[in-house]
JSON list of C-alpha atoms in Angstrom, two decimals:
[
{"chain": "X", "resi": 1, "resn": "MET", "atom": "CA", "xyz": [78.47, 105.48, 107.87]},
{"chain": "X", "resi": 2, "resn": "GLU", "atom": "CA", "xyz": [78.64, 102.71, 105.26]},
{"chain": "X", "resi": 3, "resn": "ARG", "atom": "CA", "xyz": [79.77, 99.28, 106.35]},
{"chain": "X", "resi": 4, "resn": "ILE", "atom": "CA", "xyz": [80.87, 96.40, 104.19]},
{"chain": "X", "resi": 5, "resn": "ALA", "atom": "CA", "xyz": [79.11, 93.08, 104.79]},
{"chain": "X", "resi": 6, "resn": "ILE", "atom": "CA", "xyz": [81.17, 90.13, 105.94]},
{"chain": "X", "resi": 7, "resn": "LEU", "atom": "CA", "xyz": [79.62, 86.75, 105.13]},
{"chain": "X", "resi": 8, "resn": "ARG", "atom": "CA", "xyz": [80.65, 83.40, 106.58]},
{"chain": "X", "resi": 9, "resn": "MET", "atom": "CA", "xyz": [80.87, 80.28, 104.45]},
{"chain": "X", "resi": 10, "resn": "GLY", "atom": "CA", "xyz": [82.22, 77.44, 106.54]},
{"chain": "X", "resi": 11, "resn": "ARG", "atom": "CA", "xyz": [85.76, 78.28, 107.62]},
{"chain": "X", "resi": 12, "resn": "ILE", "atom": "CA", "xyz": [85.98, 81.26, 105.25]},
{"chain": "X", "resi": 13, "resn": "LEU", "atom": "CA", "xyz": [84.81, 84.84, 105.55]},
{"chain": "X", "resi": 14, "resn": "ILE", "atom": "CA", "xyz": [83.80, 86.50, 102.29]},
{"chain": "X", "resi": 15, "resn": "VAL", "atom": "CA", "xyz": [83.96, 90.25, 101.78]},
{"chain": "X", "resi": 16, "resn": "THR", "atom": "CA", "xyz": [82.59, 91.77, 98.59]},
{"chain": "X", "resi": 17, "resn": "ILE", "atom": "CA", "xyz": [83.45, 95.44, 98.29]},
{"chain": "X", "resi": 18, "resn": "GLN", "atom": "CA", "xyz": [80.64, 97.12, 96.36]},
{"chain": "X", "resi": 19, "resn": "VAL", "atom": "CA", "xyz": [81.07, 100.70, 97.64]},
{"chain": "X", "resi": 20, "resn": "ASP", "atom": "CA", "xyz": [83.65, 103.43, 97.15]},
{"chain": "X", "resi": 21, "resn": "MET", "atom": "CA", "xyz": [86.48, 102.60, 99.50]},
{"chain": "X", "resi": 22, "resn": "HIS", "atom": "CA", "xyz": [87.21, 105.87, 101.21]},
{"chain": "X", "resi": 23, "resn": "ASP", "atom": "CA", "xyz": [89.52, 105.88, 104.22]},
{"chain": "X", "resi": 24, "resn": "GLN", "atom": "CA", "xyz": [86.88, 105.56, 106.96]},
{"chain": "X", "resi": 25, "resn": "VAL", "atom": "CA", "xyz": [85.14, 102.62, 105.26]},
{"chain": "X", "resi": 26, "resn": "ALA", "atom": "CA", "xyz": [88.52, 100.89, 104.86]},
{"chain": "X", "resi": 27, "resn": "MET", "atom": "CA", "xyz": [89.40, 101.38, 108.54]},
{"chain": "X", "resi": 28, "resn": "SER", "atom": "CA", "xyz": [85.98, 100.07, 109.61]},
{"chain": "X", "resi": 29, "resn": "LEU", "atom": "CA", "xyz": [86.41, 97.02, 107.37]},
{"chain": "X", "resi": 30, "resn": "GLN", "atom": "CA", "xyz": [89.78, 96.29, 108.95]},
{"chain": "X", "resi": 31, "resn": "ASP", "atom": "CA", "xyz": [88.32, 96.48, 112.47]},
{"chain": "X", "resi": 32, "resn": "ASP", "atom": "CA", "xyz": [85.13, 94.55, 111.63]},
{"chain": "X", "resi": 33, "resn": "LEU", "atom": "CA", "xyz": [86.99, 91.82, 109.78]},
{"chain": "X", "resi": 34, "resn": "THR", "atom": "CA", "xyz": [89.56, 91.16, 112.50]},
{"chain": "X", "resi": 35, "resn": "ALA", "atom": "CA", "xyz": [86.77, 91.00, 115.10]},
{"chain": "X", "resi": 36, "resn": "LYS", "atom": "CA", "xyz": [84.81, 88.59, 112.88]},
{"chain": "X", "resi": 37, "resn": "ILE", "atom": "CA", "xyz": [87.86, 86.33, 112.40]},
{"chain": "X", "resi": 38, "resn": "VAL", "atom": "CA", "xyz": [88.19, 85.98, 116.17]},
{"chain": "X", "resi": 39, "resn": "GLU", "atom": "CA", "xyz": [84.44, 85.57, 116.71]},
{"chain": "X", "resi": 40, "resn": "THR", "atom": "CA", "xyz": [84.04, 82.84, 114.05]},
{"chain": "X", "resi": 41, "resn": "GLN", "atom": "CA", "xyz": [87.54, 81.31, 114.26]},
{"chain": "X", "resi": 42, "resn": "ALA", "atom": "CA", "xyz": [87.71, 81.63, 110.48]},
{"chain": "X", "resi": 43, "resn": "ARG", "atom": "CA", "xyz": [90.74, 80.13, 108.73]},
{"chain": "X", "resi": 44, "resn": "GLY", "atom": "CA", "xyz": [90.42, 82.11, 105.50]},
{"chain": "X", "resi": 45, "resn": "VAL", "atom": "CA", "xyz": [89.38, 85.52, 104.21]},
{"chain": "X", "resi": 46, "resn": "LEU", "atom": "CA", "xyz": [88.35, 86.09, 100.61]},
{"chain": "X", "resi": 47, "resn": "ILE", "atom": "CA", "xyz": [88.09, 89.73, 99.53]},
{"chain": "X", "resi": 48, "resn": "ASP", "atom": "CA", "xyz": [86.37, 90.46, 96.22]},
{"chain": "X", "resi": 49, "resn": "ILE", "atom": "CA", "xyz": [87.49, 93.82, 94.83]},
{"chain": "X", "resi": 50, "resn": "SER", "atom": "CA", "xyz": [86.08, 93.38, 91.33]},
{"chain": "X", "resi": 51, "resn": "ALA", "atom": "CA", "xyz": [83.86, 96.47, 91.74]},
{"chain": "X", "resi": 52, "resn": "LEU", "atom": "CA", "xyz": [86.82, 98.71, 92.64]},
{"chain": "X", "resi": 53, "resn": "GLU", "atom": "CA", "xyz": [88.10, 100.72, 89.72]},
{"chain": "X", "resi": 54, "resn": "VAL", "atom": "CA", "xyz": [90.64, 102.70, 91.75]},
{"chain": "X", "resi": 55, "resn": "VAL", "atom": "CA", "xyz": [92.85, 101.72, 94.67]},
{"chain": "X", "resi": 56, "resn": "ASP", "atom": "CA", "xyz": [95.14, 104.34, 96.20]},
{"chain": "X", "resi": 57, "resn": "SER", "atom": "CA", "xyz": [98.17, 103.73, 98.39]},
{"chain": "X", "resi": 58, "resn": "PHE", "atom": "CA", "xyz": [96.12, 103.97, 101.61]},
{"chain": "X", "resi": 59, "resn": "ILE", "atom": "CA", "xyz": [93.62, 101.33, 100.47]},
{"chain": "X", "resi": 60, "resn": "GLY", "atom": "CA", "xyz": [96.51, 99.17, 99.27]},
{"chain": "X", "resi": 61, "resn": "ARG", "atom": "CA", "xyz": [98.13, 99.45, 102.71]},
{"chain": "X", "resi": 62, "resn": "ILE", "atom": "CA", "xyz": [94.83, 98.58, 104.40]},
{"chain": "X", "resi": 63, "resn": "LEU", "atom": "CA", "xyz": [94.54, 95.42, 102.26]},
{"chain": "X", "resi": 64, "resn": "GLY", "atom": "CA", "xyz": [98.11, 94.52, 103.24]},
{"chain": "X", "resi": 65, "resn": "ASN", "atom": "CA", "xyz": [97.33, 95.20, 106.91]},
{"chain": "X", "resi": 66, "resn": "ILE", "atom": "CA", "xyz": [94.21, 93.04, 106.74]},
{"chain": "X", "resi": 67, "resn": "ALA", "atom": "CA", "xyz": [96.27, 90.16, 105.34]},
{"chain": "X", "resi": 68, "resn": "THR", "atom": "CA", "xyz": [98.92, 90.58, 108.05]},
{"chain": "X", "resi": 69, "resn": "MET", "atom": "CA", "xyz": [96.36, 90.82, 110.86]},
{"chain": "X", "resi": 70, "resn": "SER", "atom": "CA", "xyz": [94.47, 87.84, 109.47]},
{"chain": "X", "resi": 71, "resn": "ARG", "atom": "CA", "xyz": [97.65, 85.76, 109.40]},
{"chain": "X", "resi": 72, "resn": "VAL", "atom": "CA", "xyz": [98.42, 86.68, 113.03]},
{"chain": "X", "resi": 73, "resn": "LEU", "atom": "CA", "xyz": [94.88, 85.47, 113.83]},
{"chain": "X", "resi": 74, "resn": "ASP", "atom": "CA", "xyz": [95.57, 82.18, 111.95]},
{"chain": "X", "resi": 75, "resn": "ALA", "atom": "CA", "xyz": [93.60, 83.02, 108.81]},
{"chain": "X", "resi": 76, "resn": "GLN", "atom": "CA", "xyz": [94.85, 83.34, 105.25]},
{"chain": "X", "resi": 77, "resn": "THR", "atom": "CA", "xyz": [93.80, 86.05, 102.80]},
{"chain": "X", "resi": 78, "resn": "VAL", "atom": "CA", "xyz": [93.06, 85.88, 99.08]},
{"chain": "X", "resi": 79, "resn": "VAL", "atom": "CA", "xyz": [92.03, 88.91, 97.03]},
{"chain": "X", "resi": 80, "resn": "VAL", "atom": "CA", "xyz": [90.00, 88.20, 93.89]},
{"chain": "X", "resi": 81, "resn": "GLY", "atom": "CA", "xyz": [88.67, 90.16, 90.96]},
{"chain": "X", "resi": 82, "resn": "MET", "atom": "CA", "xyz": [91.41, 92.76, 90.68]},
{"chain": "X", "resi": 83, "resn": "GLN", "atom": "CA", "xyz": [90.86, 95.02, 87.67]},
{"chain": "X", "resi": 84, "resn": "PRO", "atom": "CA", "xyz": [93.90, 95.47, 85.37]},
{"chain": "X", "resi": 85, "resn": "ALA", "atom": "CA", "xyz": [93.98, 99.22, 86.13]},
{"chain": "X", "resi": 86, "resn": "VAL", "atom": "CA", "xyz": [94.11, 98.47, 89.87]},
{"chain": "X", "resi": 87, "resn": "ALA", "atom": "CA", "xyz": [96.99, 96.01, 89.39]},
{"chain": "X", "resi": 88, "resn": "ILE", "atom": "CA", "xyz": [98.88, 98.57, 87.29]},
{"chain": "X", "resi": 89, "resn": "THR", "atom": "CA", "xyz": [98.34, 101.28, 89.89]},
{"chain": "X", "resi": 90, "resn": "LEU", "atom": "CA", "xyz": [99.53, 99.08, 92.75]},
{"chain": "X", "resi": 91, "resn": "VAL", "atom": "CA", "xyz": [102.69, 98.15, 90.85]},
{"chain": "X", "resi": 92, "resn": "GLU", "atom": "CA", "xyz": [103.34, 101.77, 89.89]},
{"chain": "X", "resi": 93, "resn": "LEU", "atom": "CA", "xyz": [102.95, 102.76, 93.56]},
{"chain": "X", "resi": 94, "resn": "GLY", "atom": "CA", "xyz": [105.55, 100.12, 94.44]},
{"chain": "X", "resi": 95, "resn": "MET", "atom": "CA", "xyz": [103.12, 98.15, 96.60]},
{"chain": "X", "resi": 96, "resn": "SER", "atom": "CA", "xyz": [103.87, 94.44, 96.82]},
{"chain": "X", "resi": 97, "resn": "LEU", "atom": "CA", "xyz": [101.01, 93.57, 99.21]},
{"chain": "X", "resi": 98, "resn": "PRO", "atom": "CA", "xyz": [102.92, 91.03, 101.29]},
{"chain": "X", "resi": 99, "resn": "GLY", "atom": "CA", "xyz": [100.84, 88.17, 102.66]},
{"chain": "X", "resi": 100, "resn": "ILE", "atom": "CA", "xyz": [98.11, 88.58, 100.06]},
{"chain": "X", "resi": 101, "resn": "ARG", "atom": "CA", "xyz": [97.51, 85.89, 97.51]},
{"chain": "X", "resi": 102, "resn": "THR", "atom": "CA", "xyz": [95.45, 86.79, 94.49]},
{"chain": "X", "resi": 103, "resn": "ALA", "atom": "CA", "xyz": [93.17, 84.89, 92.16]},
{"chain": "X", "resi": 104, "resn": "LEU", "atom": "CA", "xyz": [91.32, 85.96, 89.04]},
{"chain": "X", "resi": 105, "resn": "ASN", "atom": "CA", "xyz": [87.83, 85.14, 90.30]},
{"chain": "X", "resi": 106, "resn": "LEU", "atom": "CA", "xyz": [85.81, 83.92, 93.25]},
{"chain": "X", "resi": 107, "resn": "GLU", "atom": "CA", "xyz": [85.89, 80.27, 92.23]},
{"chain": "X", "resi": 108, "resn": "LYS", "atom": "CA", "xyz": [89.69, 80.18, 91.89]},
{"chain": "X", "resi": 109, "resn": "GLY", "atom": "CA", "xyz": [90.07, 82.16, 95.11]},
{"chain": "X", "resi": 110, "resn": "MET", "atom": "CA", "xyz": [87.93, 79.69, 97.05]},
{"chain": "X", "resi": 111, "resn": "ALA", "atom": "CA", "xyz": [89.90, 76.75, 95.63]},
{"chain": "X", "resi": 112, "resn": "LEU", "atom": "CA", "xyz": [93.17, 78.44, 96.58]},
{"chain": "X", "resi": 113, "resn": "LEU", "atom": "CA", "xyz": [91.97, 79.12, 100.12]},
{"chain": "X", "resi": 114, "resn": "HIS", "atom": "CA", "xyz": [90.60, 75.61, 100.65]},
{"chain": "X", "resi": 115, "resn": "ALA", "atom": "CA", "xyz": [93.81, 73.98, 99.39]},
{"chain": "X", "resi": 116, "resn": "SER", "atom": "CA", "xyz": [95.95, 76.27, 101.49]},
{"chain": "X", "resi": 117, "resn": "ILE", "atom": "CA", "xyz": [93.88, 75.81, 104.65]},
{"chain": "X", "resi": 118, "resn": "ASP", "atom": "CA", "xyz": [93.80, 72.02, 104.21]},
{"chain": "X", "resi": 119, "resn": "ALA", "atom": "CA", "xyz": [97.57, 71.92, 103.72]},
{"chain": "X", "resi": 120, "resn": "ASP", "atom": "CA", "xyz": [98.13, 74.19, 106.73]},
{"chain": "X", "resi": 121, "resn": "GLU", "atom": "CA", "xyz": [95.95, 72.00, 108.94]},
{"chain": "X", "resi": 122, "resn": "ALA", "atom": "CA", "xyz": [97.82, 68.90, 107.75]},
{"chain": "X", "resi": 123, "resn": "GLY", "atom": "CA", "xyz": [101.13, 70.57, 108.56]},
{"chain": "X", "resi": 124, "resn": "ILE", "atom": "CA", "xyz": [102.27, 70.59, 104.94]},
{"chain": "X", "resi": 125, "resn": "GLU", "atom": "CA", "xyz": [104.38, 73.46, 103.65]},
{"chain": "X", "resi": 126, "resn": "VAL", "atom": "CA", "xyz": [102.79, 74.61, 100.38]},
{"chain": "X", "resi": 127, "resn": "SER", "atom": "CA", "xyz": [104.14, 77.07, 97.85]},
{"chain": "X", "resi": 128, "resn": "ASP", "atom": "CA", "xyz": [101.93, 79.22, 95.62]},
{"chain": "X", "resi": 129, "resn": "ALA", "atom": "CA", "xyz": [103.21, 77.32, 92.57]},
{"chain": "X", "resi": 130, "resn": "SER", "atom": "CA", "xyz": [102.02, 73.96, 93.92]},
{"chain": "X", "resi": 131, "resn": "LEU", "atom": "CA", "xyz": [98.56, 75.41, 94.67]},
{"chain": "X", "resi": 132, "resn": "GLU", "atom": "CA", "xyz": [98.17, 76.46, 91.04]},
{"chain": "X", "resi": 133, "resn": "GLU", "atom": "CA", "xyz": [98.61, 72.91, 89.70]}
]
């Protein structure tokens, strides 16, 4: 079975999805990622979905679950590289993906995570709007 690599960069885990996300791969990613967050005590998760051309409701739910589980484990999630067709599909499916912040690319996603983690560690309440400044 295919597995998606999870790389560590400091306090952040980086996941680049380069394979077709069928249900079993998505479930394995969820399990592997939560275990890796605990193992590494990561504070952030960056998921690059730029290679995904299609996201169905199940994969959307898995992404939402990953964000929720990450938050429970004291890590924040940012999804980067969303294709316009994927964004349209998620909206049409009525999926809001609670707990997931998005950024256009890897660089902006890393900046968002670092700012958010730093603010969280300093005990500062930060809104998405203030992170974009």
